[in-house]
Short mmCIF file of C-alpha atoms in Angstrom, two decimals:
data_model
loop_
_atom_site.label_atom_id
_atom_site.label_comp_id
_atom_site.label_asym_id
_atom_site.label_seq_id
_atom_site.Cartn_x
_atom_site.Cartn_y
_atom_site.Cartn_z
CA MET A 13 16.80 -2.25 21.67
CA LYS A 14 17.35 -5.46 19.99
CA ARG A 15 14.44 -6.04 17.38
CA ILE A 16 12.55 -3.35 15.39
CA GLY A 17 9.38 -3.61 13.01
CA LEU A 18 8.77 -2.28 9.76
CA ILE A 19 5.71 -1.46 7.73
CA THR A 20 4.70 0.45 4.48
CA SER A 21 1.17 1.99 4.83
CA GLY A 22 -1.26 4.11 2.69
CA GLY A 23 -0.86 4.58 -1.07
CA ASP A 24 2.46 3.15 -2.48
CA ALA A 25 4.98 5.28 -3.86
CA PRO A 26 8.18 4.27 -6.11
CA GLY A 27 11.02 3.91 -3.70
CA MET A 28 9.30 2.36 -0.69
CA ASN A 29 11.23 -0.98 -1.57
CA ALA A 30 14.47 0.86 -1.57
CA ALA A 31 13.58 2.35 1.78
CA ILE A 32 12.81 -1.27 3.12
CA ARG A 33 16.15 -2.55 1.78
CA ALA A 34 17.78 0.53 3.46
CA ILE A 35 16.23 -0.03 6.72
CA VAL A 36 16.74 -3.90 6.98
CA ARG A 37 20.32 -3.90 5.73
CA SER A 38 21.21 -0.77 8.04
CA ALA A 39 19.53 -2.47 11.23
CA CYS A 40 21.38 -5.96 10.32
CA ASN A 41 24.68 -3.92 10.16
CA LEU A 42 23.98 -2.51 13.58
CA GLY A 43 23.13 -5.83 15.14
CA LEU A 44 19.39 -5.65 15.22
CA GLU A 45 16.73 -7.86 14.04
CA VAL A 46 14.01 -6.77 11.65
CA THR A 47 10.47 -7.94 11.33
CA GLY A 48 8.30 -6.72 8.62
CA GLY A 49 4.65 -6.32 8.64
CA TYR A 50 2.71 -6.99 5.61
CA ARG A 51 -0.26 -4.87 4.48
CA GLY A 52 0.40 -2.07 6.88
CA TYR A 53 -1.47 -1.55 10.14
CA GLN A 54 -3.82 -4.15 9.09
CA GLY A 55 -1.16 -6.82 8.99
CA LEU A 56 -0.17 -5.88 12.44
CA LEU A 57 -3.87 -6.81 13.54
CA GLU A 58 -3.78 -9.92 11.82
CA ASN A 59 -0.38 -11.08 12.88
CA GLU A 60 1.11 -11.06 9.23
CA PHE A 61 4.83 -10.61 10.16
CA LYS A 62 8.07 -11.93 8.83
CA VAL A 63 11.76 -11.73 10.00
CA MET A 64 13.84 -10.26 7.50
CA ASP A 65 17.50 -10.46 6.78
CA ARG A 66 19.75 -9.07 4.12
CA HIS A 67 19.01 -11.70 1.84
CA SER A 68 15.28 -11.09 1.91
CA VAL A 69 15.56 -7.50 0.38
CA SER A 70 18.29 -8.49 -2.22
CA ASN A 71 17.22 -7.33 -5.88
CA ILE A 72 14.23 -4.81 -4.67
CA ILE A 73 15.82 -1.50 -5.02
CA GLN A 74 14.82 -0.82 -8.42
CA ARG A 75 11.40 -2.28 -8.10
CA GLY A 76 8.41 -0.21 -7.75
CA GLY A 77 5.34 -0.92 -5.30
CA THR A 78 6.32 -2.48 -1.87
CA ILE A 79 7.19 -6.03 -1.28
CA LEU A 80 5.52 -5.65 2.28
CA LYS A 81 2.38 -4.48 0.57
CA THR A 82 0.03 -1.96 1.84
CA ALA A 83 -3.87 -1.74 2.91
CA ARG A 84 -6.06 0.64 4.63
CA SER A 85 -7.15 -0.46 8.13
CA GLU A 86 -10.48 0.56 9.29
CA GLU A 87 -10.11 -1.42 12.56
CA PHE A 88 -6.83 0.40 13.27
CA MET A 89 -8.50 3.64 13.31
CA HIS A 90 -9.99 2.77 16.67
CA PRO A 91 -8.13 2.70 20.31
CA GLU A 92 -9.11 -1.13 20.55
CA GLY A 93 -7.56 -1.82 17.24
CA ARG A 94 -4.26 -0.06 18.25
CA ALA A 95 -4.10 -1.74 21.35
CA ARG A 96 -4.48 -5.18 19.52
CA ALA A 97 -1.73 -4.31 17.16
CA ALA A 98 0.45 -3.08 19.92
CA GLU A 99 -0.11 -6.45 21.87
CA ASN A 100 0.93 -8.45 18.70
CA LEU A 101 4.15 -6.30 18.21
CA ARG A 102 4.96 -7.01 21.61
CA GLN A 103 4.78 -10.65 21.03
CA GLN A 104 6.95 -10.40 18.25
CA GLY A 105 9.45 -8.83 20.66
CA ILE A 106 9.27 -5.53 18.53
CA GLU A 107 10.54 -2.69 20.62
CA GLY A 108 10.30 0.05 17.88
CA LEU A 109 8.53 0.59 14.63
CA VAL A 110 9.49 2.34 11.27
CA VAL A 111 6.46 3.55 9.17
CA ILE A 112 7.10 4.20 5.53
CA GLY A 113 4.22 6.28 4.40
CA GLY A 114 2.40 9.40 4.13
CA ASP A 115 0.24 11.72 6.45
CA GLY A 116 -2.58 9.24 7.32
CA SER A 117 0.15 6.68 8.06
CA PHE A 118 1.82 9.18 10.58
CA ARG A 119 -1.31 9.91 12.30
CA GLY A 120 -1.87 6.26 12.93
CA ALA A 121 1.87 5.93 14.17
CA THR A 122 1.44 8.98 16.38
CA LEU A 123 -1.63 7.55 18.24
CA LEU A 124 -0.12 4.06 18.46
CA SER A 125 2.77 5.58 20.13
CA GLU A 126 0.90 7.74 22.51
CA GLU A 127 -1.41 5.08 23.63
CA GLN A 128 0.68 2.05 23.51
CA ASP A 129 4.32 3.58 24.42
CA ILE A 130 5.68 2.03 21.22
CA PRO A 131 8.56 4.36 19.79
CA VAL A 132 7.77 5.25 16.15
CA VAL A 133 9.78 6.74 13.36
CA GLY A 134 8.27 7.97 10.22
CA VAL A 135 9.81 7.79 6.51
CA PRO A 136 8.07 9.92 3.91
CA ALA A 137 6.75 8.19 1.18
CA THR A 138 4.05 9.73 -0.93
CA ILE A 139 3.93 10.94 -4.53
CA ASP A 140 2.17 14.18 -3.38
CA ASN A 141 5.23 15.74 -1.80
CA ASP A 142 2.78 17.12 0.83
CA LEU A 143 4.60 16.50 4.10
CA ALA A 144 6.28 19.35 6.04
CA GLY A 145 9.68 18.58 7.35
CA THR A 146 11.37 17.31 4.03
CA ASP A 147 12.17 19.00 0.90
CA ILE A 148 11.05 16.27 -1.20
CA THR A 149 9.09 12.81 -0.26
CA ILE A 150 10.16 9.28 -1.49
CA GLY A 151 8.30 8.72 -4.93
CA TYR A 152 7.76 12.36 -5.78
CA ASP A 153 10.44 12.57 -8.51
CA THR A 154 9.41 9.34 -9.95
CA ALA A 155 5.93 10.36 -10.21
CA LEU A 156 6.83 13.69 -11.49
CA ASN A 157 8.97 12.16 -14.27
CA THR A 158 6.42 9.56 -15.28
CA ALA A 159 3.78 12.19 -15.44
CA LEU A 160 6.06 14.47 -17.63
CA ASP A 161 6.85 11.63 -19.93
CA ALA A 162 3.04 11.14 -20.59
CA ILE A 163 2.34 14.70 -20.92
CA ASP A 164 5.20 14.96 -23.72
CA LYS A 165 3.79 12.25 -25.65
CA ILE A 166 0.26 13.81 -25.40
CA ARG A 167 1.80 17.06 -26.61
CA ASP A 168 2.87 15.34 -29.78
CA THR A 169 -0.79 14.31 -30.49
CA ALA A 170 -2.07 17.57 -29.71
CA ASP A 171 0.12 19.24 -32.03
CA ALA A 172 -0.57 16.79 -34.83
CA HIS A 173 -4.32 17.47 -34.54
CA ASP A 174 -4.23 21.21 -33.37
CA ARG A 175 -6.29 19.92 -30.41
CA LEU A 176 -6.76 21.22 -26.67
CA PHE A 177 -5.77 18.61 -23.98
CA LEU A 178 -6.89 18.82 -20.33
CA VAL A 179 -4.41 16.52 -18.83
CA GLU A 180 -5.33 15.59 -15.01
CA VAL A 181 -2.61 14.59 -12.50
CA MET A 182 -2.69 13.50 -9.01
CA GLY A 183 -2.84 15.89 -6.24
CA ARG A 184 -6.09 15.93 -4.06
CA ASP A 185 -5.02 18.59 -1.88
CA ALA A 186 -1.52 19.64 -3.38
CA GLY A 187 -0.58 20.87 -6.39
CA PHE A 188 3.24 19.90 -6.57
CA ILE A 189 2.99 17.41 -9.09
CA ALA A 190 0.72 19.57 -11.52
CA LEU A 191 2.90 22.78 -11.07
CA ASP A 192 6.22 21.21 -11.72
CA THR A 193 5.03 19.03 -14.87
CA GLY A 194 3.12 21.99 -15.98
CA LEU A 195 6.20 23.89 -16.00
CA ALA A 196 8.44 21.27 -17.21
CA SER A 197 5.97 20.48 -20.00
CA GLY A 198 5.53 24.19 -21.29
CA ALA A 199 1.77 23.91 -20.64
CA GLU A 200 -0.43 26.88 -21.40
CA MET A 201 -2.32 26.60 -18.14
CA ILE A 202 -1.80 25.12 -14.72
CA LEU A 203 -4.71 24.67 -12.28
CA LEU A 204 -3.82 23.86 -8.69
CA PRO A 205 -5.89 23.03 -5.42
CA GLU A 206 -4.00 26.09 -3.69
CA SER A 207 -5.33 28.71 -6.34
CA LEU A 208 -8.92 29.87 -7.01
CA THR A 209 -10.13 28.86 -10.61
CA ASP A 210 -12.73 30.76 -12.39
CA VAL A 211 -14.17 29.01 -15.13
CA GLU A 212 -15.09 31.84 -17.15
CA ASP A 213 -11.22 33.05 -16.67
CA VAL A 214 -10.10 29.71 -17.80
CA ARG A 215 -12.41 29.95 -20.95
CA SER A 216 -11.31 33.63 -21.72
CA SER A 217 -7.69 32.76 -21.40
CA LEU A 218 -7.65 29.65 -23.33
CA SER A 219 -9.62 31.51 -26.33
CA SER A 220 -7.16 33.98 -26.27
CA ILE A 221 -4.19 31.65 -26.31
CA LEU A 222 -5.77 29.39 -29.16
CA LYS A 223 -6.63 32.60 -31.25
CA GLU A 224 -3.25 34.04 -30.91
CA GLN A 225 -1.17 30.76 -31.45
CA LYS A 226 -3.34 28.82 -33.74
CA ARG A 227 -1.98 25.78 -32.52
CA SER A 228 -2.49 22.99 -29.83
CA SER A 229 -2.51 23.87 -26.18
CA LEU A 230 -2.11 21.83 -22.85
CA VAL A 231 -3.64 22.54 -19.63
CA VAL A 232 -2.43 20.38 -16.75
CA VAL A 233 -5.18 19.86 -14.02
CA ALA A 234 -4.55 18.84 -10.41
CA GLU A 235 -7.22 16.14 -9.52
CA GLY A 236 -7.98 18.53 -6.32
CA ASP A 237 -8.58 21.67 -8.28
CA GLU A 238 -11.72 23.56 -7.27
CA THR A 239 -13.19 22.79 -10.95
CA GLY A 240 -13.79 19.25 -9.99
CA GLY A 241 -11.00 17.83 -12.22
CA ALA A 242 -10.47 17.80 -16.01
CA LEU A 243 -13.60 15.74 -16.99
CA THR A 244 -15.92 18.57 -15.18
CA LEU A 245 -13.89 21.46 -16.38
CA ALA A 246 -14.27 20.12 -19.82
CA SER A 247 -17.91 19.89 -19.52
CA LYS A 248 -18.09 23.39 -18.12
CA LEU A 249 -15.97 24.77 -21.03
CA ARG A 250 -18.15 23.28 -23.63
CA GLU A 251 -21.05 24.61 -22.02
CA GLY A 252 -19.97 28.31 -22.47
CA GLU A 253 -19.50 30.29 -25.79
CA GLY A 254 -16.14 30.49 -27.57
CA MET A 255 -14.71 26.78 -27.28
CA SER A 256 -17.22 24.86 -28.97
CA LYS A 257 -14.97 25.27 -32.52
CA TYR A 258 -12.00 23.74 -30.66
CA GLU A 259 -11.36 20.04 -30.39
CA MET A 260 -10.87 19.20 -26.76
CA ARG A 261 -9.62 15.96 -25.25
CA VAL A 262 -9.33 14.99 -21.76
CA CYS A 263 -6.36 12.61 -20.41
CA ILE A 264 -6.61 11.47 -16.76
CA LEU A 265 -3.18 9.80 -16.13
CA GLY A 266 -4.25 8.35 -12.65
CA HIS A 267 -2.50 5.67 -11.07
CA ILE A 268 0.21 5.17 -13.52
CA GLN A 269 1.83 7.93 -11.52
CA ARG A 270 2.22 5.58 -8.73
CA GLY A 271 3.84 2.80 -10.47
CA GLY A 272 7.23 2.32 -12.06
CA ASN A 273 10.87 1.74 -11.33
CA PRO A 274 12.06 4.56 -9.04
CA THR A 275 14.26 7.11 -10.44
CA ALA A 276 17.93 7.35 -9.19
CA ARG A 277 16.88 10.45 -7.00
CA ASP A 278 14.02 8.50 -5.10
CA ARG A 279 16.58 5.52 -4.74
CA VAL A 280 19.18 7.56 -3.13
CA LEU A 281 16.80 9.63 -0.98
CA ALA A 282 15.07 6.33 0.14
CA SER A 283 18.36 4.83 1.05
CA ARG A 284 19.54 7.99 3.06
CA LEU A 285 16.37 7.98 5.08
CA GLY A 286 15.83 4.40 5.70
CA PHE A 287 19.36 4.35 7.27
CA ALA A 288 18.55 7.64 9.26
CA ALA A 289 15.32 5.98 10.49
CA VAL A 290 17.12 3.15 12.19
CA LYS A 291 19.78 5.27 13.67
CA THR A 292 17.06 7.60 14.91
CA LEU A 293 15.18 4.60 17.03
CA LEU A 294 18.53 3.54 18.20
CA ASP A 295 19.29 6.95 19.53
CA GLY A 296 15.87 7.09 21.52
CA HIS A 297 13.96 9.32 19.29
CA ASP A 298 10.16 8.99 19.31
CA ARG A 299 7.31 10.34 17.18
CA VAL A 300 9.49 11.90 14.47
CA MET A 301 9.80 11.68 10.84
CA VAL A 302 13.41 11.64 9.12
CA GLY A 303 13.32 14.07 6.10
CA GLU A 304 15.92 15.74 3.89
CA VAL A 305 15.90 19.65 4.26
CA ASN A 306 18.56 21.60 2.35
CA HIS A 307 20.49 18.11 1.44
CA SER A 308 20.70 17.25 5.21
CA VAL A 309 18.90 14.81 7.35
CA LYS A 310 16.49 16.60 9.71
CA LEU A 311 14.02 15.28 12.54
CA THR A 312 10.55 16.70 12.59
CA PRO A 313 7.90 15.76 15.06
CA LEU A 314 5.24 13.45 13.33
CA LYS A 315 2.46 15.90 14.18
CA MET A 316 4.04 18.93 12.73
CA THR A 317 4.47 16.97 9.34
CA TRP A 318 0.65 17.19 8.69
CA SER A 319 -0.50 19.94 10.76
CA LYS A 320 1.97 22.61 9.10
CA LYS A 321 1.15 23.08 5.64
CA LYS A 322 3.71 22.87 2.99
CA ASP A 323 3.24 25.22 0.46
CA ILE A 324 3.93 25.06 -3.33
CA ASP A 325 6.47 27.63 -4.71
CA PHE A 326 4.04 30.46 -6.04
CA GLU A 327 7.00 32.16 -7.87
CA LEU A 328 7.27 28.94 -10.17
CA ALA A 329 3.40 29.39 -10.61
CA GLU A 330 4.14 32.76 -11.68
CA LEU A 331 6.86 31.84 -13.96
CA ALA A 332 4.67 29.34 -15.59
CA LYS A 333 2.32 31.99 -16.74
CA VAL A 334 5.30 34.29 -18.00
CA LEU A 335 6.73 31.32 -20.08
CA ARG A 336 3.32 30.01 -21.57
#
């Protein structure tokens, strides 16, 4: 193998640039050439390539986002699109591809490899932390700390005005951010996609908490919670009895959680996994993800990263109830 390709795909995550840097410099150190594809799979279809060297990734380890950009690609979802992308890769002399992204990106990589016989290795980068085969994904630690910082500030305002705040964090299908930020911020309630939520139970619990403590309260809501998110929950709570006398505010943190300089944890993780991805391709592996499990690098078949559900720590959810 003389040249490898590299793309970032799906939602951006802090630490993607650190992973790009590690992949490029590791490859150069091992005598490989590296070609980056812009805008994920869409760039492969439109021949948006750039040869990368050590200098091209200078001073990016601390930056959020991705210098290679990212995009969704409807065309790549079809076999004809993947065939065209593979042909473009071959014209560039690319013999293996590293894909930095989440489950959707890995599904696309798997199909590309199966149909077009192009070796692929995945590097897990998503703030959702929902991929099996790694204890933590690149971007999660930064997103967690960004959300926690915002919630701490909201708590100050809630205390100053004796208000109830419903704070929505990202997590459409997984409640990792909600659980960890809720526990770390001392939230009175945490609502997760993994747990059934009854609005009447929420109303009853909040009424008891507010009556007992006579101060502000904070509820952390994952966007994928079955109540429909913080705005919908607030509307439902206001419709019932017992909550009208309390001032209630909703704050949706949104995409702020995806941005910002990556934490030291994310930079180190991205560097380690980027190096491992290059070595994995050179060793002849295909359709695997490099992850970190118990502080060691582990290879997991790409299909298993999304087909095997990664559960939250329900013991932490129980602990949060005890400590509220």
